[in-house]
Short mmCIF file of C-alpha atoms in Angstrom, two decimals:
data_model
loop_
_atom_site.label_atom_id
_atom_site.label_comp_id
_atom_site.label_asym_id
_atom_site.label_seq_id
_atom_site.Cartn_x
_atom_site.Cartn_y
_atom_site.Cartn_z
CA UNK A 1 28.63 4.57 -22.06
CA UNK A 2 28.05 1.61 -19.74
CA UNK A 3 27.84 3.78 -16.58
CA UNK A 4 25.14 5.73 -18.41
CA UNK A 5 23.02 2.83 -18.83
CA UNK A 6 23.75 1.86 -15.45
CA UNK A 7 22.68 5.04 -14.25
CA UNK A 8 19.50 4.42 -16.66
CA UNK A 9 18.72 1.09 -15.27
CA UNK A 10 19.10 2.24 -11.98
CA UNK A 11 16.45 5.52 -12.26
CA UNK A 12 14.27 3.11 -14.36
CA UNK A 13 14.29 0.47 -11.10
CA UNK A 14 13.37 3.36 -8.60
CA UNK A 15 10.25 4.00 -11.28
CA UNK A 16 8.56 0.35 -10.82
CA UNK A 17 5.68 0.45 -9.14
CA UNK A 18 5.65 -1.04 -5.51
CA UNK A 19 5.21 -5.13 -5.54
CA UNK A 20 2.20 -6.63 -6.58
CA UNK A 21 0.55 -9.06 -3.77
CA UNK A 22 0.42 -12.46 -4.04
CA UNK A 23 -1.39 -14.54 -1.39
CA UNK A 24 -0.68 -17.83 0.82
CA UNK A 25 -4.03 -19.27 -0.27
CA UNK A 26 -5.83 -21.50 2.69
CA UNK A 27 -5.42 -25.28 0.90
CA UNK A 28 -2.72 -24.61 -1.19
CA UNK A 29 0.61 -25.22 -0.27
CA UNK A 30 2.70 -22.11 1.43
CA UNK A 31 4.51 -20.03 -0.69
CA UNK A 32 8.63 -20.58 -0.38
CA UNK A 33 10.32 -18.33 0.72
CA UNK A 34 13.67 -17.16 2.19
CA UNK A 35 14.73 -14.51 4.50
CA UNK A 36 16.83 -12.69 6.99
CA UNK A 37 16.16 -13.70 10.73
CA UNK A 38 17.70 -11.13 13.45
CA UNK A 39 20.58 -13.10 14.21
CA UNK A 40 21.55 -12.85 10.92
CA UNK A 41 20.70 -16.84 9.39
CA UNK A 42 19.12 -17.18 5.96
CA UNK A 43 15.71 -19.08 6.87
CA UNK A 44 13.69 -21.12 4.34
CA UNK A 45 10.20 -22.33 4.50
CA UNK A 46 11.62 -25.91 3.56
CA UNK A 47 14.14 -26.10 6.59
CA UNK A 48 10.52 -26.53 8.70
CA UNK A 49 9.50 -29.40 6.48
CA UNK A 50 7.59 -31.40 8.60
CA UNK A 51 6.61 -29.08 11.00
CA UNK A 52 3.38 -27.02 11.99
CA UNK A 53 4.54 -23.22 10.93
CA UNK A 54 3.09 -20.34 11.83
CA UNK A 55 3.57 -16.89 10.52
CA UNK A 56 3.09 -13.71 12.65
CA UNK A 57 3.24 -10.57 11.12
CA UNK A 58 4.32 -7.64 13.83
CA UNK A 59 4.48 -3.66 14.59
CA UNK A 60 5.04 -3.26 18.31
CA UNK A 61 4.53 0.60 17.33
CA UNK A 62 0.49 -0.67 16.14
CA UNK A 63 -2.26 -0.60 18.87
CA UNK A 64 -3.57 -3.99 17.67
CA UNK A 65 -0.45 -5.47 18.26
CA UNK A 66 0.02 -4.13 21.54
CA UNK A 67 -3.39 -4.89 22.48
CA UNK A 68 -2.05 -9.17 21.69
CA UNK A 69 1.44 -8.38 23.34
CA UNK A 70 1.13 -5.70 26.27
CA UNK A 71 -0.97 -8.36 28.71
CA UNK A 72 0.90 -11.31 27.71
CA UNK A 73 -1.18 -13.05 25.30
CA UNK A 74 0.66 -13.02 22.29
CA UNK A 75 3.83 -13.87 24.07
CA UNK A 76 1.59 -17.11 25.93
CA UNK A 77 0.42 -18.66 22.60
CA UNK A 78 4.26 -18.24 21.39
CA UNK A 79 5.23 -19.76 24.40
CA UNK A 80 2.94 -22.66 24.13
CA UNK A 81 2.91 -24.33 20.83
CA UNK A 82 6.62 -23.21 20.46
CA UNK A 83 6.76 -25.99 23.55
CA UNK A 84 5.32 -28.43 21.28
CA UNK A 85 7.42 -28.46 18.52
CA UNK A 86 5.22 -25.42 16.45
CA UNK A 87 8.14 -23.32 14.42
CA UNK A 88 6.83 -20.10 15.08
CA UNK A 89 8.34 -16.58 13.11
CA UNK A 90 7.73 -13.10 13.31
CA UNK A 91 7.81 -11.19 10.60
CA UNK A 92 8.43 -7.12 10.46
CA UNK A 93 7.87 -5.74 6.58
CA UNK A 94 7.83 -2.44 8.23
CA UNK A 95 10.15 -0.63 5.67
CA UNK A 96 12.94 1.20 6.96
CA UNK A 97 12.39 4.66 8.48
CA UNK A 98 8.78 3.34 8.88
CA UNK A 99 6.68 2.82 11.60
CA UNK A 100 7.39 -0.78 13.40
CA UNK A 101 11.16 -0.87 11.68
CA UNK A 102 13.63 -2.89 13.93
CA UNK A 103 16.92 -3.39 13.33
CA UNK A 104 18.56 -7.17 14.06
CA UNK A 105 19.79 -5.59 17.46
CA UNK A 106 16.51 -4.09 18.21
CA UNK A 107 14.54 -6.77 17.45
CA UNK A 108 16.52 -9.03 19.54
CA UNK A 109 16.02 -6.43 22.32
CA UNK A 110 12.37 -6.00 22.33
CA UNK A 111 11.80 -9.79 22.24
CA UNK A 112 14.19 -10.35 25.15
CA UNK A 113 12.47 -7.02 26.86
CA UNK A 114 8.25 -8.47 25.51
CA UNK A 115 9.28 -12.21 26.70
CA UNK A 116 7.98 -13.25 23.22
CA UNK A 117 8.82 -16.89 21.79
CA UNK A 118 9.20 -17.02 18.69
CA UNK A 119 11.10 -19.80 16.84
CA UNK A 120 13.12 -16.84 14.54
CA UNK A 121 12.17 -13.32 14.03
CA UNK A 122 12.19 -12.33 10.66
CA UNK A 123 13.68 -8.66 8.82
CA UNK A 124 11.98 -8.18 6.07
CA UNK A 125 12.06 -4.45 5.16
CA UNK A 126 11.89 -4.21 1.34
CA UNK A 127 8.59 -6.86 1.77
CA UNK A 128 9.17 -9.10 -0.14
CA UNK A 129 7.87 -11.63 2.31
CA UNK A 130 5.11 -9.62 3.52
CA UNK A 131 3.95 -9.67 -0.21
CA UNK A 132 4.59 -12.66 -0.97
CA UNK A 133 1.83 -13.98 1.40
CA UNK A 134 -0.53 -11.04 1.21
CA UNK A 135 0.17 -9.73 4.59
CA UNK A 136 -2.13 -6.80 4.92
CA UNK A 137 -2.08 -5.83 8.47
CA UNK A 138 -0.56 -5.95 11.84
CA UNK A 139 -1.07 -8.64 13.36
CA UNK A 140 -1.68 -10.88 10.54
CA UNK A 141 -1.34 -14.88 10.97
CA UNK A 142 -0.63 -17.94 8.45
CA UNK A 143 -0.70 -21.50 9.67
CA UNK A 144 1.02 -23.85 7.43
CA UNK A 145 1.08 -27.77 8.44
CA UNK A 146 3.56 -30.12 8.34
CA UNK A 147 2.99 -30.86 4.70
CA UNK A 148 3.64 -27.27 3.31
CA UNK A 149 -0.08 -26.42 3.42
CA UNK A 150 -1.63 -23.52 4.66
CA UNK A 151 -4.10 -24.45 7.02
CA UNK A 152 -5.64 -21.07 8.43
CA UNK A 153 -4.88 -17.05 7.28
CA UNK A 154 -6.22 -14.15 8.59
CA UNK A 155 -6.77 -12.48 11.82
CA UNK A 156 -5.50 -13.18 15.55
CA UNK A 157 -9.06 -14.02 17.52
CA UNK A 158 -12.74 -12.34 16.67
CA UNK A 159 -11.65 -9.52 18.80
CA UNK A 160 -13.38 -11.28 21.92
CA UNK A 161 -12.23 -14.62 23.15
CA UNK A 162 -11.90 -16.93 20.62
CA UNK A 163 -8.32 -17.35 19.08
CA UNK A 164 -8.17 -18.38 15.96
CA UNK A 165 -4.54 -19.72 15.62
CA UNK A 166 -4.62 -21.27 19.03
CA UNK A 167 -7.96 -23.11 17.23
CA UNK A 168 -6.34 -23.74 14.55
CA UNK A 169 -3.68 -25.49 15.84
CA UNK A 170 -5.12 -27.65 18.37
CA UNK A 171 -7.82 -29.04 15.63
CA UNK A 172 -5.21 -29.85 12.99
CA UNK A 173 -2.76 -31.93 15.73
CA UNK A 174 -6.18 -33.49 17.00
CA UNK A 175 -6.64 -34.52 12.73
CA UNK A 176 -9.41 -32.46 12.59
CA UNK A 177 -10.36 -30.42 9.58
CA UNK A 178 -9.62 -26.45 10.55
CA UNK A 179 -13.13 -25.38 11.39
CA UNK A 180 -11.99 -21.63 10.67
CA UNK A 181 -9.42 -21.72 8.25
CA UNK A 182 -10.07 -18.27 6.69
CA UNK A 183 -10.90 -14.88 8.43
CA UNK A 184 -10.49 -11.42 7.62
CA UNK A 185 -7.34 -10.18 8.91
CA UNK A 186 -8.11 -6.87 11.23
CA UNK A 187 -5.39 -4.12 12.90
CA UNK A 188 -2.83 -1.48 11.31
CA UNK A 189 -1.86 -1.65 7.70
CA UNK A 190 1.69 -3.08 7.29
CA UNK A 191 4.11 -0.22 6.55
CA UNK A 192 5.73 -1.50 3.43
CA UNK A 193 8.40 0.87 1.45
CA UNK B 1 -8.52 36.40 53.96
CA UNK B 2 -6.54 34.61 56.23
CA UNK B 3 -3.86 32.53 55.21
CA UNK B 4 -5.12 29.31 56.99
CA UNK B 5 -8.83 29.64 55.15
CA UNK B 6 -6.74 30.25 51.42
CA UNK B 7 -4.24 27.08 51.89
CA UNK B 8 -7.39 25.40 52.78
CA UNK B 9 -9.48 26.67 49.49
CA UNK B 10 -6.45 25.77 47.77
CA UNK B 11 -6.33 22.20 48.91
CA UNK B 12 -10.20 22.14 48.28
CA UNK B 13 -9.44 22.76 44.63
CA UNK B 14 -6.81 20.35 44.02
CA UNK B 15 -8.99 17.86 45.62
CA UNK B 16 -11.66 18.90 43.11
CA UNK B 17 -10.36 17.12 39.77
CA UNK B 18 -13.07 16.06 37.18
CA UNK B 19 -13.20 11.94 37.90
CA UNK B 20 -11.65 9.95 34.95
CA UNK B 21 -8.63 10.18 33.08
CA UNK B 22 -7.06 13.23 31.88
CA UNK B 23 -8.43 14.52 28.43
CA UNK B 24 -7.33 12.82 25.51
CA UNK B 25 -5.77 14.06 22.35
CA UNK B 26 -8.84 13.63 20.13
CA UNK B 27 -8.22 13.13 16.48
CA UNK B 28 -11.71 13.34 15.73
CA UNK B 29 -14.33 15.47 17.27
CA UNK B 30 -17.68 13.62 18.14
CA UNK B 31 -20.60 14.86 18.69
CA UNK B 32 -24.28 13.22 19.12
CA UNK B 33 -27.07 14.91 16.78
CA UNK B 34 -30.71 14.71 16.34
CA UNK B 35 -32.84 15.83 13.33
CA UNK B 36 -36.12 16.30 15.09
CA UNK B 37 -36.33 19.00 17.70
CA UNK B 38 -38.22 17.05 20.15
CA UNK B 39 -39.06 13.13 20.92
CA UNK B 40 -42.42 11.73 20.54
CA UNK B 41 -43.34 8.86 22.19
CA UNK B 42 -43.28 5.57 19.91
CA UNK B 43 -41.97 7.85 17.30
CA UNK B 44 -38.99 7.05 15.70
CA UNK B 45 -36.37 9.52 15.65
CA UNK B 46 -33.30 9.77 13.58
CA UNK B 47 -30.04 10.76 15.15
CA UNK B 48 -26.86 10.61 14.24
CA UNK B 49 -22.86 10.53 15.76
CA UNK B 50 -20.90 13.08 13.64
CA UNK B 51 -17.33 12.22 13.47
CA UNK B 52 -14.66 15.21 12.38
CA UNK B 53 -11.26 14.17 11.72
CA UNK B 54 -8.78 16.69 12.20
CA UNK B 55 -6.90 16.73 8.39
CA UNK B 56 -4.82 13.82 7.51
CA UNK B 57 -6.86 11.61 9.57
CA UNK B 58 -9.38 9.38 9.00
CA UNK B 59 -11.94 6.75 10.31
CA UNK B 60 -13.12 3.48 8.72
CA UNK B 61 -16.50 2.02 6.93
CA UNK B 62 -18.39 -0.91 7.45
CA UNK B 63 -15.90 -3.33 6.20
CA UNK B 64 -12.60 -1.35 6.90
CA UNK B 65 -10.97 -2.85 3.77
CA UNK B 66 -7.31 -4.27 4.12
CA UNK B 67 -6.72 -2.61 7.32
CA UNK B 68 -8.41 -0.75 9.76
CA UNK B 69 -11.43 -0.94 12.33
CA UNK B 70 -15.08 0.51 12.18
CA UNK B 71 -16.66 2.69 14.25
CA UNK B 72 -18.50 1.53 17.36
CA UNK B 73 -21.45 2.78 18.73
CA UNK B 74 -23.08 2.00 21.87
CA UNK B 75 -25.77 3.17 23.20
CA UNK B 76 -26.71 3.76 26.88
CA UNK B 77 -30.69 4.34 26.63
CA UNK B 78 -33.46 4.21 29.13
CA UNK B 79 -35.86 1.07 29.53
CA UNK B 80 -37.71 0.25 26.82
CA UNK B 81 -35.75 2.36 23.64
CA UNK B 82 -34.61 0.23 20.93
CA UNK B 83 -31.63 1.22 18.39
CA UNK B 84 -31.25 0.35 14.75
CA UNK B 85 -28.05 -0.49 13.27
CA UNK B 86 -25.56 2.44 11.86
CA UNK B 87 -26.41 3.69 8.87
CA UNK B 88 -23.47 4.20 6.38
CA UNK B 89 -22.85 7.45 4.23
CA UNK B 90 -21.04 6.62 1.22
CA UNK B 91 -17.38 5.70 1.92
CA UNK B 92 -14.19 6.61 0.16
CA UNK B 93 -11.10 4.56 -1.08
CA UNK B 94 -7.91 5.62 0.89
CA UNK B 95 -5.16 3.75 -0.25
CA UNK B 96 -1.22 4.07 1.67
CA UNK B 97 1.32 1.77 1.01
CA UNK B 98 -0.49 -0.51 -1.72
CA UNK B 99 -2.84 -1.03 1.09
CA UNK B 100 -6.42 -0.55 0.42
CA UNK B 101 -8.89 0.63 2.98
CA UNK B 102 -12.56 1.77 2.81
CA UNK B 103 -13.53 5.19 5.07
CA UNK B 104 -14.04 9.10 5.93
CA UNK B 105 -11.51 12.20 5.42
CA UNK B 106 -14.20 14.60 6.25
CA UNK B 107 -17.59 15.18 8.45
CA UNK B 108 -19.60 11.55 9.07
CA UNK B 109 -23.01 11.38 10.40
CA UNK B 110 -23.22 7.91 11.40
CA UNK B 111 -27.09 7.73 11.35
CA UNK B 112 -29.00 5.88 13.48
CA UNK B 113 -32.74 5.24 14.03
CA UNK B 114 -34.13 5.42 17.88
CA UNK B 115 -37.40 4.48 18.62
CA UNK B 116 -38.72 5.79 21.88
CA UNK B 117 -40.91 3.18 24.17
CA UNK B 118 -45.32 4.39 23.69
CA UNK B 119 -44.64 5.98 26.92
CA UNK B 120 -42.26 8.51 28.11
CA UNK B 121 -42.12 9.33 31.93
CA UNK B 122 -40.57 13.03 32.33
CA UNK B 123 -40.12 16.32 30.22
CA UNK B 124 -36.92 15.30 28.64
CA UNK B 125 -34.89 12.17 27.76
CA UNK B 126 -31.10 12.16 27.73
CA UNK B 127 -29.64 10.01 25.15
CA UNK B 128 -25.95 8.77 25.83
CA UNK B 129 -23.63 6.98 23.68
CA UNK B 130 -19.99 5.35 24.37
CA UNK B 131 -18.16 5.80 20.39
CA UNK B 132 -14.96 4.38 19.68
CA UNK B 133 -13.63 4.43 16.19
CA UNK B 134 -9.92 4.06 14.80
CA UNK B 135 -8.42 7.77 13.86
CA UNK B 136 -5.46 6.77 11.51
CA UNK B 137 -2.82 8.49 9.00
CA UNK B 138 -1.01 6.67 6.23
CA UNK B 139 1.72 6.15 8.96
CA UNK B 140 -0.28 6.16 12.14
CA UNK B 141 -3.52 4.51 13.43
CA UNK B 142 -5.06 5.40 16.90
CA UNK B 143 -8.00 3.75 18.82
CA UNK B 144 -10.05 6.47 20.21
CA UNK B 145 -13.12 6.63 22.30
CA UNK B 146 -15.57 9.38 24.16
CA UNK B 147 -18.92 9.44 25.44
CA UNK B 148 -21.47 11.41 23.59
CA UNK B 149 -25.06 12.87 25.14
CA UNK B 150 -27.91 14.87 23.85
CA UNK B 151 -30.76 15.82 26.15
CA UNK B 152 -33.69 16.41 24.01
CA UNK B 153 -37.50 17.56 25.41
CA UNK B 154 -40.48 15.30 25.35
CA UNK B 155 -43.42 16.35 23.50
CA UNK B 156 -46.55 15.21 21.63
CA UNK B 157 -45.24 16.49 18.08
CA UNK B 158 -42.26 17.66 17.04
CA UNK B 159 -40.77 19.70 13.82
CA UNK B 160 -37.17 19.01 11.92
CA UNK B 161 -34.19 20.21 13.63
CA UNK B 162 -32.15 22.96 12.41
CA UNK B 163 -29.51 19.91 12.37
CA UNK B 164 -31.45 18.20 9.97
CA UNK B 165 -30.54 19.37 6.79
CA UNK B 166 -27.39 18.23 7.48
CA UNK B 167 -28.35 14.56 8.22
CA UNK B 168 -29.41 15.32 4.58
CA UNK B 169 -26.64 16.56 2.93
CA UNK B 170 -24.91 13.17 3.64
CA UNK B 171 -24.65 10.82 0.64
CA UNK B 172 -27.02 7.79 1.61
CA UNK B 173 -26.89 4.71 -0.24
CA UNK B 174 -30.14 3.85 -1.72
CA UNK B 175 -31.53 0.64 -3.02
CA UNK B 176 -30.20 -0.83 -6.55
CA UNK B 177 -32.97 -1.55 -9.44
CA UNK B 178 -33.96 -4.45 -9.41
CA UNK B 179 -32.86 -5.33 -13.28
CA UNK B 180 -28.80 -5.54 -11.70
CA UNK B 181 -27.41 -8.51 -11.74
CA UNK B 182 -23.52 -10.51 -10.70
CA UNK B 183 -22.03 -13.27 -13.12
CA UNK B 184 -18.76 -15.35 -12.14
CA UNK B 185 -16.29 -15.97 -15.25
CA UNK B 186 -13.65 -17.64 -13.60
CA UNK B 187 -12.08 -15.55 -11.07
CA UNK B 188 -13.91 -12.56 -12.55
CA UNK B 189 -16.91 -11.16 -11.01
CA UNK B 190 -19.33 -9.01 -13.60
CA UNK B 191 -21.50 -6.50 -12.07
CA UNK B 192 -23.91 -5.55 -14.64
CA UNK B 193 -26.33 -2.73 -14.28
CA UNK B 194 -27.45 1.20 -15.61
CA UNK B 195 -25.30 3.69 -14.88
CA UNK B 196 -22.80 6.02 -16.58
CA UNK B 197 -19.66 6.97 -16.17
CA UNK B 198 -17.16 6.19 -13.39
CA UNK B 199 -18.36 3.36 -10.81
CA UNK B 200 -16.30 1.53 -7.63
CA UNK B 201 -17.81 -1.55 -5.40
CA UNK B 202 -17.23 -1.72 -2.08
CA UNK B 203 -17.44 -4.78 -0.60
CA UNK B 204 -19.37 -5.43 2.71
CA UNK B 205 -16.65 -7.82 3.81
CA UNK B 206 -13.09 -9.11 3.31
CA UNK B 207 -13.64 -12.23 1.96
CA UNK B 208 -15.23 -11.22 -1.22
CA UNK B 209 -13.16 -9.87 -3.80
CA UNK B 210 -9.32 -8.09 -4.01
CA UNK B 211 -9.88 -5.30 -2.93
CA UNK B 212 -6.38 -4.13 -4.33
CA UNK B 213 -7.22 -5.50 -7.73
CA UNK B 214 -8.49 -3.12 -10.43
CA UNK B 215 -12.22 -2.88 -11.46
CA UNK B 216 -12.50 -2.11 -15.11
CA UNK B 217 -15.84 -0.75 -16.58
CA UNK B 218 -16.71 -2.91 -19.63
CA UNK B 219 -19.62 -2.40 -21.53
CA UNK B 220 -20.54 -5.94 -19.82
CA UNK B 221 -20.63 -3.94 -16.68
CA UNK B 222 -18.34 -3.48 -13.85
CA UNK B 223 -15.22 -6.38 -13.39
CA UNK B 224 -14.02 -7.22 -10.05
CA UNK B 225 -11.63 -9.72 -9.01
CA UNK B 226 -12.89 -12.29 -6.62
CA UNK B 227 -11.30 -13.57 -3.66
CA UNK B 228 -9.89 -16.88 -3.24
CA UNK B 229 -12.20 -18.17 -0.75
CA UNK B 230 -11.76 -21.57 0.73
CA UNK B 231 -16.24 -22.32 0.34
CA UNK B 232 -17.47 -20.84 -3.36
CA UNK B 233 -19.01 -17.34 -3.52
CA UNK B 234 -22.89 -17.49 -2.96
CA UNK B 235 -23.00 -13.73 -3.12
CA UNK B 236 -21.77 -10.01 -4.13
CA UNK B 237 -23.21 -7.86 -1.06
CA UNK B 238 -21.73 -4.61 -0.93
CA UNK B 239 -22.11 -0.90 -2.42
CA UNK B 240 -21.55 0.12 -6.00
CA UNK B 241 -20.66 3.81 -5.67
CA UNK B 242 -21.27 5.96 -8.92
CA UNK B 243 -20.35 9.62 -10.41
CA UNK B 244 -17.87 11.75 -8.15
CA UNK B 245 -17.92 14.73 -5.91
CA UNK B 246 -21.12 15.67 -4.72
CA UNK B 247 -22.29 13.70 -7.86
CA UNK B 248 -21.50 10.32 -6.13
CA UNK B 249 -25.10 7.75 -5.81
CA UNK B 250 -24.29 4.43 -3.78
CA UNK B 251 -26.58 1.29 -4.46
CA UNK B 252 -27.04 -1.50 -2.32
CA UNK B 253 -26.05 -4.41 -3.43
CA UNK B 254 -26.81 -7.82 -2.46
CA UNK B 255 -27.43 -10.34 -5.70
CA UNK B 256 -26.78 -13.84 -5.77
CA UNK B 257 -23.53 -14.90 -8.11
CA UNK B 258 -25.37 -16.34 -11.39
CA UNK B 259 -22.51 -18.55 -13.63
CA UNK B 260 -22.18 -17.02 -16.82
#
């Protein structure tokens, strides 16, 4: 009898619909999380208390994302505000079998082989995370500030010069107000399960 | 023929290699379109780049939705020709993942209004275009590009194409009456107006409403969901799409958001 309803709970999980969105809402403090980095450590939002953060969602298999990593850029702005003190994650929600999908090895592997910075790089396959802060696309970037705020979400740059997380960044440590805290996010949709 | 002259023609013809890259893998098929037969000068002349996905692809809208990238046109005229913005057909909701986009399965005409300078030196014009668009799958998404040309004759009148019926056929959006109106209740938007039946909004940006939220027809008129937006919503721009199939009638909507 109990392994029936087991077997009933478990069909009746696979029949819920896929996660609902929420959203890390520009002015309103980041959603908390927690999640699996590629070497395998359980990061939380609150062990960066105090800290810039930024979020970076990733695909290397997505042309957008390529377009940020394949001359160097993305991998430059890492590089840079990692070097002053900026935690800095990647996140893949690409489920598994999906388009993007890195294992913990893998990952570690293409960031060695991309020269990318990040602070940690994030697993999130069932995306959880990914919905969590409304991550729609590939890339798709969340500033928070050192009070748990979010400060700036949406897209990379204006698909010309002007990035908006570099922007971002540099008005907030100046004290300035983010002129351009909210964009719309552009590139590949994230390949959640 | 002797040996020497055929290595030679050989050599000639390996030499000979159209300039460029090699041909791409196309997911869409573009092609450049006019609906009059002839140009006029200072006439304005409707053309159009027709986009053909091959099936299970598609290109974007306007506003891509959630994901994506629109289609690109530009143009490469003579002096003095002047080129209005894209013109829209109706779009469709493709949705993949939970992820909600706006775009095209099928045939596009991405419609475009020339006008030619008063004066036209020559017997014909070629018109030339440089298209890139996003061709993408539920699992896929590729940025494509070609050129596109048309050389069309010069003359003091000219009659429809035999292309133009199908710059017809398109569904065009047309103007909303003027009676429509948008109230904010909270996070609820309330597009009232006359119509019947089943009706979507598409919104001409990303910063508007959820575009992953559902839009429920109340007798108080269409709900929608609006975005959290860090400055207040001064307006609800966009297309409310009616009917289906064939049936489908897109308004243009661009009303200021009245408190209720």
């Amino acid at each position: 009898m109990k392994r029936f309803f087991l077997t009933l709970f478990a069909s009746a999980a696979l029949l819920v619909p896929s996660a609902a969105f929420a959203d890390a809402v520009v002015g309103s403090p980041a959603p908390s999380f927690s999640a699996t980095s590629s070497s395998g450590k359980t990061v939380k939002l609150s062990d960066y208390k105090g800290k810039y953060v930024v979020l970076e969602w990733v695909n290397h298999q997505c042309p957008f994302v390529k377009k940020q990593y394949d001359p160097g850029k993305m991998q430059a702005l890492q590089k840079k505000w990692t070097g002053q003190g900026v935690i800095w994650l990647s996140v893949c929600s690409s489920a598994e079998g999906k388009q993007g999908y890195l294992s913990a090895q893998e990952t570690d592997q293409t960031i060695k082989e991309k020269g990318a910075h990040p602070s940690e790089a994030l697993i999130d396959p069932n995306g959880d995370l990914g919905h969590l802060y409304g991550a729609k696309t590939t890339p798709h970037m969340f500033v928070i500030d050192p009070s748990g705020k979010v400060i700036y979400s949406g897209a990379i740059d204006d698909k010309a010069d002007k990035n908006y997380v570099d922007a971002a960044l540099s008005e907030a440590k100046a004290g300035k107000a983010v002129s351009e805290s909210q964009t719309q996010s552009y590139g590949c949709s994230v390949k959640y399960r | 023929m002797r040996l020497s002259c055929f290595k030679f023609l050989i050599l000639l013809g390996l030499l000979i290699q159209p300039v460029g890259s090699a041909p791409q893998q196309l997911h869409c098929q573009a092609d450049l379109l006019c609906a009059q037969r002839a140009l006029v000068p200072g006439q304005p002349v409707r053309v159009a780049v027709r986009l053909r996905p091959q099936p299970g692809w598609h290109t974007y809208w306007s506003n891509p939705g959630e994901s994506g990238l629109a289609t690109d046109i530009k143009w490469q005229l003579p002096p003095g020709w002047k080129a209005s913005p894209i013109r829209w057909p109706l779009p469709h909701r493709i949705v993949a993942n939970g992820i909600v986009s706006y775009g095209y399965e099928g045939e596009t005409y991405h419609e475009v209004t020339l006008e030619p300078p008063a004066q036209l030196s020559g017997p014909q014009v070629t018109l030339k275009a440089h298209v890139s668009w996003l061709a993408c799958t539920a699992e896929n998404c590729l940025p494509e590009e070609t050129d596109v040309a048309l050389t069309l004759a010069v003359a003091d009148t000219s009659e429809k194409s035999e292309q133009a019926a199908g710059f017809d056929a398109q569904a065009w959006p047309q103007a909303a009456p003027s009676s429509w109106s948008c109230h904010r209740q909270g996070p609820t938007l309330i597009l009232q107006g006359e119509w019947t039946g089943k009706a979507e909004f598409f919104p001409a940006d990303g910063l508007m409403i959820l575009d992953n939220a559902p839009q429920t027809s109340t007798p108080r008129g269409l709900q929608l969901t609006a975005a959290t937006t860090t400055k207040p919503l001064q307006r609800l721009k966009g297309l409310l799409v009616t009917g289906e199939g064939n049936e489908r009638k897109g308004y243009q909507i661009d009303l200021p958001i009245l408190p209720r």
